[in-house]
PDB file of C-alpha atoms in Angstrom:
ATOM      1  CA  UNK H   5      78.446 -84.739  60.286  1.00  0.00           C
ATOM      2  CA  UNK H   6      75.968 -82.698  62.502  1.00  0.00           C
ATOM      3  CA  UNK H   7      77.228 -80.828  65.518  1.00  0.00           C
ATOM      4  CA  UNK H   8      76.027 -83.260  68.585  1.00  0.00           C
ATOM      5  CA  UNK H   9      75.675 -82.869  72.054  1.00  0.00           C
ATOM      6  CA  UNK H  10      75.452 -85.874  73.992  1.00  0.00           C
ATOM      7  CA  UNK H  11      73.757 -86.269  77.378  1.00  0.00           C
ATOM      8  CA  UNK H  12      74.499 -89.474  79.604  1.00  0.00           C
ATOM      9  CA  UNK H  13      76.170 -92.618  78.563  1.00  0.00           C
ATOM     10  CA  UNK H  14      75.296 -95.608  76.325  1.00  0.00           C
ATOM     11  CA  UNK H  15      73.240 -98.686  78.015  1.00  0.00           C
ATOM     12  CA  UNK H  16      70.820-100.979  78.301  1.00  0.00           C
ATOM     13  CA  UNK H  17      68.158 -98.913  76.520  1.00  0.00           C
ATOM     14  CA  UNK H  18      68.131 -97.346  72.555  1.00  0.00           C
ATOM     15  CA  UNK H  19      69.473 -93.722  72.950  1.00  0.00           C
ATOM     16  CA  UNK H  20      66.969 -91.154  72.135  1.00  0.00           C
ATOM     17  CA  UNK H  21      67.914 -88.881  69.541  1.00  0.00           C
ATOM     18  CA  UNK H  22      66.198 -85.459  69.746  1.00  0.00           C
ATOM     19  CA  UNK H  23      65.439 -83.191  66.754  1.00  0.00           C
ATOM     20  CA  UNK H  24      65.012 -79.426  67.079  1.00  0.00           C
ATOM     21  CA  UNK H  25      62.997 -77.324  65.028  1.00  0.00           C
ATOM     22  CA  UNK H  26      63.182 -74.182  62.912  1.00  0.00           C
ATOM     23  CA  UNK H  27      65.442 -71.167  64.371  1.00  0.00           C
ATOM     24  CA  UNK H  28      66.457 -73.535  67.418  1.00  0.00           C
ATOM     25  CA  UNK H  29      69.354 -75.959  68.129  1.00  0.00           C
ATOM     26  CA  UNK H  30      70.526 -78.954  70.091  1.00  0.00           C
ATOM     27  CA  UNK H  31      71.043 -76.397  73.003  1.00  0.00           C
ATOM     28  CA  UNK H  32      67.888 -75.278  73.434  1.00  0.00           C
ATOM     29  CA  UNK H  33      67.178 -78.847  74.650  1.00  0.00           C
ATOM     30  CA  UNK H  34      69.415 -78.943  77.040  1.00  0.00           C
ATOM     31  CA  UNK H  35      67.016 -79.388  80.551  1.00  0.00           C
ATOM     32  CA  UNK H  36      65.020 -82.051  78.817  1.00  0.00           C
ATOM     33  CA  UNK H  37      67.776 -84.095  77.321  1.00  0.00           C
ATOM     34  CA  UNK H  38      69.342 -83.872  80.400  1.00  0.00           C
ATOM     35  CA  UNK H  39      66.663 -85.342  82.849  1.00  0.00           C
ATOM     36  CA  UNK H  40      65.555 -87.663  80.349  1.00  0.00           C
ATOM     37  CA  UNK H  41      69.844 -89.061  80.031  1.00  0.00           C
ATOM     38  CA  UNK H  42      69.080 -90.703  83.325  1.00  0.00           C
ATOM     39  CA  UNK H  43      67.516 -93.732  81.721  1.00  0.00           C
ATOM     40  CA  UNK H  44      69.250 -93.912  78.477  1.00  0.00           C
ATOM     41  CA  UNK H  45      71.987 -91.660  76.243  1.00  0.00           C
ATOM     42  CA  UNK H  46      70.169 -88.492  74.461  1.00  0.00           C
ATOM     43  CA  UNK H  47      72.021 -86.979  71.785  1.00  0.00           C
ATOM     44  CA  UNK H  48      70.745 -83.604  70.332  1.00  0.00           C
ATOM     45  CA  UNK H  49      72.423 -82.402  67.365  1.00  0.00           C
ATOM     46  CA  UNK H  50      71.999 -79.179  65.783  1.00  0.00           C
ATOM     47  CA  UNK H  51      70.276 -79.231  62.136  1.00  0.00           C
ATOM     48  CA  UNK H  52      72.446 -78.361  59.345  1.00  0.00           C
ATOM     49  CA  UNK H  53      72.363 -74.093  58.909  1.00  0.00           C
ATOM     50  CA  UNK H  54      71.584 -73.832  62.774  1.00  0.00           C
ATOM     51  CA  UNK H  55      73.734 -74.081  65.684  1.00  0.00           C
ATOM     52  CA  UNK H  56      76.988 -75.105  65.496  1.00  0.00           C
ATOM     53  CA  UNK H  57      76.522 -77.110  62.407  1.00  0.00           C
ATOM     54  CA  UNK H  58      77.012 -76.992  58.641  1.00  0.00           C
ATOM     55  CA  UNK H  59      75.972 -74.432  56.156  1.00  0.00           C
ATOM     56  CA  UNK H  60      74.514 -75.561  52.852  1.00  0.00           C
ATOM     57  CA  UNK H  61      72.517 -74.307  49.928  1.00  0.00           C
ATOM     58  CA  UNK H  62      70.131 -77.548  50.095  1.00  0.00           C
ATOM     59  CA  UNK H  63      67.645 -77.433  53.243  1.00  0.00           C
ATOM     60  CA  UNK H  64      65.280 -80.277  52.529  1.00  0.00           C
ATOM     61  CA  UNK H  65      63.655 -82.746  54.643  1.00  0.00           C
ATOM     62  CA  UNK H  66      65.354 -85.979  52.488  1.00  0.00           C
ATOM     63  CA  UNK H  67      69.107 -84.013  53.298  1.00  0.00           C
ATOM     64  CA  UNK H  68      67.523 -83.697  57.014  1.00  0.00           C
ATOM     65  CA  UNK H  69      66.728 -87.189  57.210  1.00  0.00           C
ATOM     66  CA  UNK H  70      69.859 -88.269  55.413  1.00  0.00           C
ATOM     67  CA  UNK H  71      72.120 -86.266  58.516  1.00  0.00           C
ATOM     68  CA  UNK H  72      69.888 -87.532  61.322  1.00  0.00           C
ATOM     69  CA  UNK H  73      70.914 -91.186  59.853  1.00  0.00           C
ATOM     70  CA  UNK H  74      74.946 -90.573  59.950  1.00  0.00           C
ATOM     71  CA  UNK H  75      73.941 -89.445  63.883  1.00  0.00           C
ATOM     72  CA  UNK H  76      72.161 -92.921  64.476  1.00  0.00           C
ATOM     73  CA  UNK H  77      74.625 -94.571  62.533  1.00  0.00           C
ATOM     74  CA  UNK H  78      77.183 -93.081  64.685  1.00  0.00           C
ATOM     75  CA  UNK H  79      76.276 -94.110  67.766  1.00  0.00           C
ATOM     76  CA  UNK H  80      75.727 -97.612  66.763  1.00  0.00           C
ATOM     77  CA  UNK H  81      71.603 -96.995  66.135  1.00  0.00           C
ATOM     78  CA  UNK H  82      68.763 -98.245  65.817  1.00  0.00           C
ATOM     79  CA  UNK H  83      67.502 -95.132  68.181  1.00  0.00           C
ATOM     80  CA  UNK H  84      64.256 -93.992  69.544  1.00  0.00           C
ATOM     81  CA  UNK H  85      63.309 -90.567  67.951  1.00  0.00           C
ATOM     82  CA  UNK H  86      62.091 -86.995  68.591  1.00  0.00           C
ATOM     83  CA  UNK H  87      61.259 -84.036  66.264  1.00  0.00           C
ATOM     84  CA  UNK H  88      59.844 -80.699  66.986  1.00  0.00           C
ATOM     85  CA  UNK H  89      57.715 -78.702  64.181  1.00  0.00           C
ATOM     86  CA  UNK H  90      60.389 -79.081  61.320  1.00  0.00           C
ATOM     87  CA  UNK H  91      62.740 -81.396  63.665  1.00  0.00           C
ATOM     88  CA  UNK H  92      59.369 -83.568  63.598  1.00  0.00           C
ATOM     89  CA  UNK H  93      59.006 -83.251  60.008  1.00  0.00           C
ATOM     90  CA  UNK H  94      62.979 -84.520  59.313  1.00  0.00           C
ATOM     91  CA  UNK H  95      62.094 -87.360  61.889  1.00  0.00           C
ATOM     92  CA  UNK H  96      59.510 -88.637  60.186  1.00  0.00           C
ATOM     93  CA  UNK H  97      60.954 -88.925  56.754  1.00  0.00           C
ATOM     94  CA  UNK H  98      64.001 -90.356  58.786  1.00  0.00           C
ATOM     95  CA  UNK H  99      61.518 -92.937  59.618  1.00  0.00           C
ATOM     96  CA  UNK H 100      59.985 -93.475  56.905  1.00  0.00           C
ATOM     97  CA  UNK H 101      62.840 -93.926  54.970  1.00  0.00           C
ATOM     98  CA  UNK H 102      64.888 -95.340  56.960  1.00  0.00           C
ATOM     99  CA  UNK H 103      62.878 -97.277  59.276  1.00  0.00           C
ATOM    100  CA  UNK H 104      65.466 -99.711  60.330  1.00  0.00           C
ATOM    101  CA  UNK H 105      67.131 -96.758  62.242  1.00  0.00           C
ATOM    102  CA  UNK H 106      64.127 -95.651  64.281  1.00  0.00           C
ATOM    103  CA  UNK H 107      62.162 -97.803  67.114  1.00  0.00           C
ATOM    104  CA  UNK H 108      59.834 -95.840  68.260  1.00  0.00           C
ATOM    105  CA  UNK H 109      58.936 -91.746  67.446  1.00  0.00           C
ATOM    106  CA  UNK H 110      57.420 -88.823  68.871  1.00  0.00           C
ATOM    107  CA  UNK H 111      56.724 -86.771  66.493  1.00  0.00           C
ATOM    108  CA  UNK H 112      56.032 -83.322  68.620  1.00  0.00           C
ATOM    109  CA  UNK H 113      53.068 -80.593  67.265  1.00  0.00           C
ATOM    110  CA  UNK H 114      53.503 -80.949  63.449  1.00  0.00           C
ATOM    111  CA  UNK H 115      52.020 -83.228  60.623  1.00  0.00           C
ATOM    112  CA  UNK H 116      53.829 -84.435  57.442  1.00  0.00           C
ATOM    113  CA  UNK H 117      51.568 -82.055  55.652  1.00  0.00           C
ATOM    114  CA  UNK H 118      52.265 -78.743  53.786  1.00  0.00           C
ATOM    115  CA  UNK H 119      51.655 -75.470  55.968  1.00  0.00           C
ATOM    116  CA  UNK H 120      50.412 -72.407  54.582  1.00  0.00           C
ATOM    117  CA  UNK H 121      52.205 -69.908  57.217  1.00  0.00           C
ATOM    118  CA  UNK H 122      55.789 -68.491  56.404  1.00  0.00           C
ATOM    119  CA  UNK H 123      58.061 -68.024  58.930  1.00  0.00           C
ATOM    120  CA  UNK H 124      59.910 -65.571  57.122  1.00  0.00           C
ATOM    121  CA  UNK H 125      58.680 -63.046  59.563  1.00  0.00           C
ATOM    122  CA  UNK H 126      61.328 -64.424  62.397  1.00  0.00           C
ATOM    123  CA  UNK H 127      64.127 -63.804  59.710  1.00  0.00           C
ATOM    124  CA  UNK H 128      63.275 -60.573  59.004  1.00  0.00           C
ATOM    125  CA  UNK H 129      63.219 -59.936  62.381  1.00  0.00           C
ATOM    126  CA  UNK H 130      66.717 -61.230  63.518  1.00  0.00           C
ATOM    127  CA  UNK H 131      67.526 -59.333  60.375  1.00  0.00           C
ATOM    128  CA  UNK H 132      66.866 -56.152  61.804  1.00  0.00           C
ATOM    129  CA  UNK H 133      68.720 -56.499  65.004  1.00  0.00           C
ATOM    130  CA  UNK H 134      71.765 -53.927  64.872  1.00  0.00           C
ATOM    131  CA  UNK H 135      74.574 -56.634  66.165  1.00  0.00           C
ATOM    132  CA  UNK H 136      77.183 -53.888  66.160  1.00  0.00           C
ATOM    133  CA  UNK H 137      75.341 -52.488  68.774  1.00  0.00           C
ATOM    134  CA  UNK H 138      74.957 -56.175  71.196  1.00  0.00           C
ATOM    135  CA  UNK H 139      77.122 -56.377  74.010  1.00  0.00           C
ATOM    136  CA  UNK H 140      74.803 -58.635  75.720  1.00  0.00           C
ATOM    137  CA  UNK H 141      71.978 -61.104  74.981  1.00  0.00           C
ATOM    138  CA  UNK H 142      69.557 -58.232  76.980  1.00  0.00           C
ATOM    139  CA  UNK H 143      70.348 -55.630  74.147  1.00  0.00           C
ATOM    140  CA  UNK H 144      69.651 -58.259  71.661  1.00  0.00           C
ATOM    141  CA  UNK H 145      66.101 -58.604  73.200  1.00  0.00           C
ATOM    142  CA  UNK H 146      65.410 -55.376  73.578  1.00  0.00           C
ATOM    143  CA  UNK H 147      65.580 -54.831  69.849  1.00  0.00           C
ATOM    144  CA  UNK H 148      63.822 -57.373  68.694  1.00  0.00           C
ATOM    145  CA  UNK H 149      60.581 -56.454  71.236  1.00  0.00           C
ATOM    146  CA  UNK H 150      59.814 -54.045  68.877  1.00  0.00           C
ATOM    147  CA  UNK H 151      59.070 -56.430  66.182  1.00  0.00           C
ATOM    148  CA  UNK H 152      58.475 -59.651  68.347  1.00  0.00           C
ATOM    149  CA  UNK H 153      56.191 -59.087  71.199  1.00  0.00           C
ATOM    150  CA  UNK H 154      56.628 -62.441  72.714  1.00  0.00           C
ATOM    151  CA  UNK H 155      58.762 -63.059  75.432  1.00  0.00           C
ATOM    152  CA  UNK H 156      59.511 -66.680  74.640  1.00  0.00           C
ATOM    153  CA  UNK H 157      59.993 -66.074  70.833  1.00  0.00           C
ATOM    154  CA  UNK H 158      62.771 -63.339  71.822  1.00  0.00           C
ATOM    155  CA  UNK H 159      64.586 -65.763  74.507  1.00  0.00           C
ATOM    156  CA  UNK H 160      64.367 -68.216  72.194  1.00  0.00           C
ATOM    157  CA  UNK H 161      66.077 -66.472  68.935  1.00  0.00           C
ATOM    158  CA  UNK H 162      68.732 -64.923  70.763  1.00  0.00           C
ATOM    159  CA  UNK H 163      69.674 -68.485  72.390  1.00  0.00           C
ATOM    160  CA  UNK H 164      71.189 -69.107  68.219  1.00  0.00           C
ATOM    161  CA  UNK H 165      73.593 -65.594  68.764  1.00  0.00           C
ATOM    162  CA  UNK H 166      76.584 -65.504  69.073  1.00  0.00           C
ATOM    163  CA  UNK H 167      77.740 -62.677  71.222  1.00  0.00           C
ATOM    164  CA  UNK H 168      81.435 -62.660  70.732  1.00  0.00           C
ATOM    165  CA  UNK H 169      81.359 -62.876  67.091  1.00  0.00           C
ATOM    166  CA  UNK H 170      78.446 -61.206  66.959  1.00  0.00           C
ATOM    167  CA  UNK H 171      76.828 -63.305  63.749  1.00  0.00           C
ATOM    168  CA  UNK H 172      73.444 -65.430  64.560  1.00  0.00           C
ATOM    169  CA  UNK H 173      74.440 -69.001  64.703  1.00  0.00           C
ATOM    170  CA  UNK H 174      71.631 -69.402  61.856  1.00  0.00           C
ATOM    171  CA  UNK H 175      72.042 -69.513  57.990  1.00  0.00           C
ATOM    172  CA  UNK H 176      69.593 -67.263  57.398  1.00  0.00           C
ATOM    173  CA  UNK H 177      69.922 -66.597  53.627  1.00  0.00           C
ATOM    174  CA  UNK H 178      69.766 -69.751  53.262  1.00  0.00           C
ATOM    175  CA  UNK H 179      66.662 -70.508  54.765  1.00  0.00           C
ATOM    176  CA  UNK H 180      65.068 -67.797  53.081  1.00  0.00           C
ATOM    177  CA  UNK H 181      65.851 -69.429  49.916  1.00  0.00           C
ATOM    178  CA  UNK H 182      64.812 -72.880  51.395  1.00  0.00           C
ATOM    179  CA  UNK H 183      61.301 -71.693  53.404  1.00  0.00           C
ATOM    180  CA  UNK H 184      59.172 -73.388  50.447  1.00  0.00           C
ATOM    181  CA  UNK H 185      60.727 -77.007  51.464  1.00  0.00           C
ATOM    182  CA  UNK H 186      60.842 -75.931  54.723  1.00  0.00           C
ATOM    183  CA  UNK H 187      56.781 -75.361  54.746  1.00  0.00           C
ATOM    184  CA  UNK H 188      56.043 -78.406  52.803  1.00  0.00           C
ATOM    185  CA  UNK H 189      56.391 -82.285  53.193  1.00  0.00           C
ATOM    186  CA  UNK H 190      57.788 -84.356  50.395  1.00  0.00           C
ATOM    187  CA  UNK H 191      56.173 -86.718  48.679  1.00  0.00           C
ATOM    188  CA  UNK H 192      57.377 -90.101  49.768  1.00  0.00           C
ATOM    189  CA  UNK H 193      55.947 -94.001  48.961  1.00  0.00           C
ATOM    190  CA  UNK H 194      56.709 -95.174  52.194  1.00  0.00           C
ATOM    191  CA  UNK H 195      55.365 -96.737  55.644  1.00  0.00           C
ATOM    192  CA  UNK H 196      57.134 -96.712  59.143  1.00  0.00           C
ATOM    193  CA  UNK H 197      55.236 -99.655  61.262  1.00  0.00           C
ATOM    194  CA  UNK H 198      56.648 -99.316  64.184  1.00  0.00           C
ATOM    195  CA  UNK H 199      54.661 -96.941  67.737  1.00  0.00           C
ATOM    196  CA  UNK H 200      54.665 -93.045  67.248  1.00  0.00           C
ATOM    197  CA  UNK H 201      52.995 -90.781  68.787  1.00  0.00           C
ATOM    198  CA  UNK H 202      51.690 -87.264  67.843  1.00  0.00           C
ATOM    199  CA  UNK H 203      51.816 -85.029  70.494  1.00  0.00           C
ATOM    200  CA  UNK H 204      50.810 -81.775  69.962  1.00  0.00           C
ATOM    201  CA  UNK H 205      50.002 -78.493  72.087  1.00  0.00           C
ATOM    202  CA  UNK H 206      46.359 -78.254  73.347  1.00  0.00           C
ATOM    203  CA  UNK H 207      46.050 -74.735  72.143  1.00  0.00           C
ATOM    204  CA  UNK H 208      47.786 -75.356  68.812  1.00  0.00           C
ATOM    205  CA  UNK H 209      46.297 -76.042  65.458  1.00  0.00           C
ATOM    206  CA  UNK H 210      48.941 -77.408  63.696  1.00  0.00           C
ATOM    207  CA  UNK H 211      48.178 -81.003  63.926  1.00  0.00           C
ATOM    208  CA  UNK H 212      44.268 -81.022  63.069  1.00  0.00           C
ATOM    209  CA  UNK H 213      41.606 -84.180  62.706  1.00  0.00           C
ATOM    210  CA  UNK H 214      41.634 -84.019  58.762  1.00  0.00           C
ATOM    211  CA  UNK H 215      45.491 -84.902  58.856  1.00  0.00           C
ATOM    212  CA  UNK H 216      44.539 -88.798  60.408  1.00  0.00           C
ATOM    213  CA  UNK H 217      44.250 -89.863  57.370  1.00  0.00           C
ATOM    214  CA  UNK H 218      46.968 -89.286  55.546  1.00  0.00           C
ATOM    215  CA  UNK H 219      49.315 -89.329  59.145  1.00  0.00           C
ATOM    216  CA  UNK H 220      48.036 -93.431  59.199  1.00  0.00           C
ATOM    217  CA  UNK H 221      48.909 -93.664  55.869  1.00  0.00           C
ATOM    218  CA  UNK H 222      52.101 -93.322  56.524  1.00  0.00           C
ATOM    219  CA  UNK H 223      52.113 -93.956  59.947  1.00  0.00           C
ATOM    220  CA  UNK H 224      49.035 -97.045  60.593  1.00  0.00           C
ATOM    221  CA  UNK H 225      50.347 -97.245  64.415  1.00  0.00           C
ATOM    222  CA  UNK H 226      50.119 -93.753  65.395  1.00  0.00           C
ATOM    223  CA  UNK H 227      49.034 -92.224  68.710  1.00  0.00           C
ATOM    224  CA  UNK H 228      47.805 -88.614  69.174  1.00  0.00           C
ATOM    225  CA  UNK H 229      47.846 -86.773  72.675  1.00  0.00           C
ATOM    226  CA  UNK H 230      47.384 -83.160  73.446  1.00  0.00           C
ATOM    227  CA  UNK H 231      49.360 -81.384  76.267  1.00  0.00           C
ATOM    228  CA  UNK H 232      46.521 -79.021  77.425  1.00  0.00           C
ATOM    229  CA  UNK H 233      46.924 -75.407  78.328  1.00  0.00           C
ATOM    230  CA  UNK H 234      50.532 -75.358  75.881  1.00  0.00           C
ATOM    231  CA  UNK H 235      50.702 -73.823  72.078  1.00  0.00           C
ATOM    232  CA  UNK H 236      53.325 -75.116  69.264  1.00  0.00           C
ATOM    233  CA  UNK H 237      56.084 -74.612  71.944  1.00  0.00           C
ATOM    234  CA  UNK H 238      55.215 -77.248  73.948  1.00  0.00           C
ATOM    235  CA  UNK H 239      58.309 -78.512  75.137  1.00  0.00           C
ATOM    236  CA  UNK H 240      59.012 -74.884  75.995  1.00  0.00           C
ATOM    237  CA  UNK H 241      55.648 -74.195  77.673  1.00  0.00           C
ATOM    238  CA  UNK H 242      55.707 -77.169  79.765  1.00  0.00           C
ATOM    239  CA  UNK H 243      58.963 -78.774  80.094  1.00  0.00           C
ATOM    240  CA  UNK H 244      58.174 -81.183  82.915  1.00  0.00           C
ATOM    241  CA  UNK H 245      55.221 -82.324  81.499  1.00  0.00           C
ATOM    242  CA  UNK H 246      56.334 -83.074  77.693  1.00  0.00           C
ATOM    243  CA  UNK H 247      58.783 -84.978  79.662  1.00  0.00           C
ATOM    244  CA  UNK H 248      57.008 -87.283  81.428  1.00  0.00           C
ATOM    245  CA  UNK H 249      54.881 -87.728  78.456  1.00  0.00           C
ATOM    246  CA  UNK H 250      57.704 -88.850  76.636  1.00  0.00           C
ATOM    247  CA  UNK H 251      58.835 -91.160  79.673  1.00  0.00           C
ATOM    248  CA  UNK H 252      55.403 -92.482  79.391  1.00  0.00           C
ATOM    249  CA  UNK H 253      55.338 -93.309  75.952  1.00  0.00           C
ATOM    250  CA  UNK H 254      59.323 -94.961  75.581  1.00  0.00           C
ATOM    251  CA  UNK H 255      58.276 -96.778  78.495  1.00  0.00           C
ATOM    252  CA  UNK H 256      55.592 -98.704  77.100  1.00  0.00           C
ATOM    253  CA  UNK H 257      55.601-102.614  76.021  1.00  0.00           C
TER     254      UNK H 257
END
């Protein structure tokens, strides 16, 4: 099973699982899970080939979903959902496969559409980080300034390295191989009925107008919010405020 880290104990309300995206890990979520543990359990695993979980050959959104369900299933489910960029994408095919596991989703700056950017870039990058020469996480950003100018990209990348082994705590072969499934959204006959909401970053343009359609296809009760002044890093950008967005929402009748 997945690599989990819980946050708070079981109780009166669903826990809220929370799905990272691409590059990251249950870690990163750590100030967010946290706070939000105060009202219910949050567990925040790490996706297979990231974190402290699982290699494999096979990084497709149906294998996501299928691990997010052993999580649920594992902490007695059903569970209310989250999923950043890919983590979104693996949540909703969780959902809409499984709907019996999910009550209510966020689905957080992505749309079960195909995308035509790689982000093959970012491995290419960590690529060219000499680790022989990391002592410390610093020396790790330092060398990859040169070939990723943002601040918050580098923090964020060097969060999945591990300094005493020093190996990235990311299969990144593997998703190389996998970036086409990665990019894409499967093509599943399904519905999830229950609430979800898009929220997406006021400055991004990854969830656009022309995906309604085919988001309430799959999806006839969804929501859409933007967080203004935030980008695809929303959660990120503005912590406090994702968060109370996402009180908002799991608080509603």
């Amino acid at each position: 099973m997945l690599n989990v880290l819980t946050h708070g104990a079981p109780g009166a309300n669903p826990p809220l699982l929370i799905v990272h995206g691409l590059y990251g890990s249950g870690r990163n979520w750590g100030v967010i899970a946290k706070r939000l543990s105060d009202e219910r359990q949050v567990i925040a695993p790490d996706m297979r080939n990231h974190g402290d979980s699982f290699w494999s050959d096979d990084h497709g959104y149906p294998d996501m979903a299928g691990d997010l369900a052993e999580v649920i299933e594992a902490h007695g489910g059903p569970a209310d959902v989250v999923g950043h960029s890919m983590g979104g994408k693996a949540a909703m095919v969780l959902a809409l496969t499984r709907p019996e596991l999910v009550n209510r989703l966020i689905v957080a700056d992505i749309a079960p559409v195909p995308y035509g950017h790689s982000q093959i870039q970012f491995i290419k990058a960590m690529r060219s980080v000499d680790l022989s020469a990391v002592e410390k996480r610093s020396d790790a950003i330092e060398q990859l300034a040169k070939v990723v100018p943002d601040k918050t990209l580098q923090s964020f990348f060097t969060q999945s390295l591990d300094l005493k082994e020093k190996r990235w705590k990311l299969n990144l072969d593997g998703l190389a191989q996998e970036m086409p499934k990665i990019l894409s959204f499967p093509d599943i006959d399904g519905r999830f009925d229950g609430p979800v909401l898009f929220l997406s970053g006021g400055e991004s343009d990854y969830v656009l107008p022309e995906h309604r359609d085919r988001i309430r296809t799959y999806f006839p009760k969804a929501r859409f919010a933007k967080l203004p002044g935030t980008g695809h890093w929303l959660h990120a950008e503005k912590p406090r405020e994702f968060e109370a967005s996402v009180r908002a929402f799991l608080s509603m009748a």
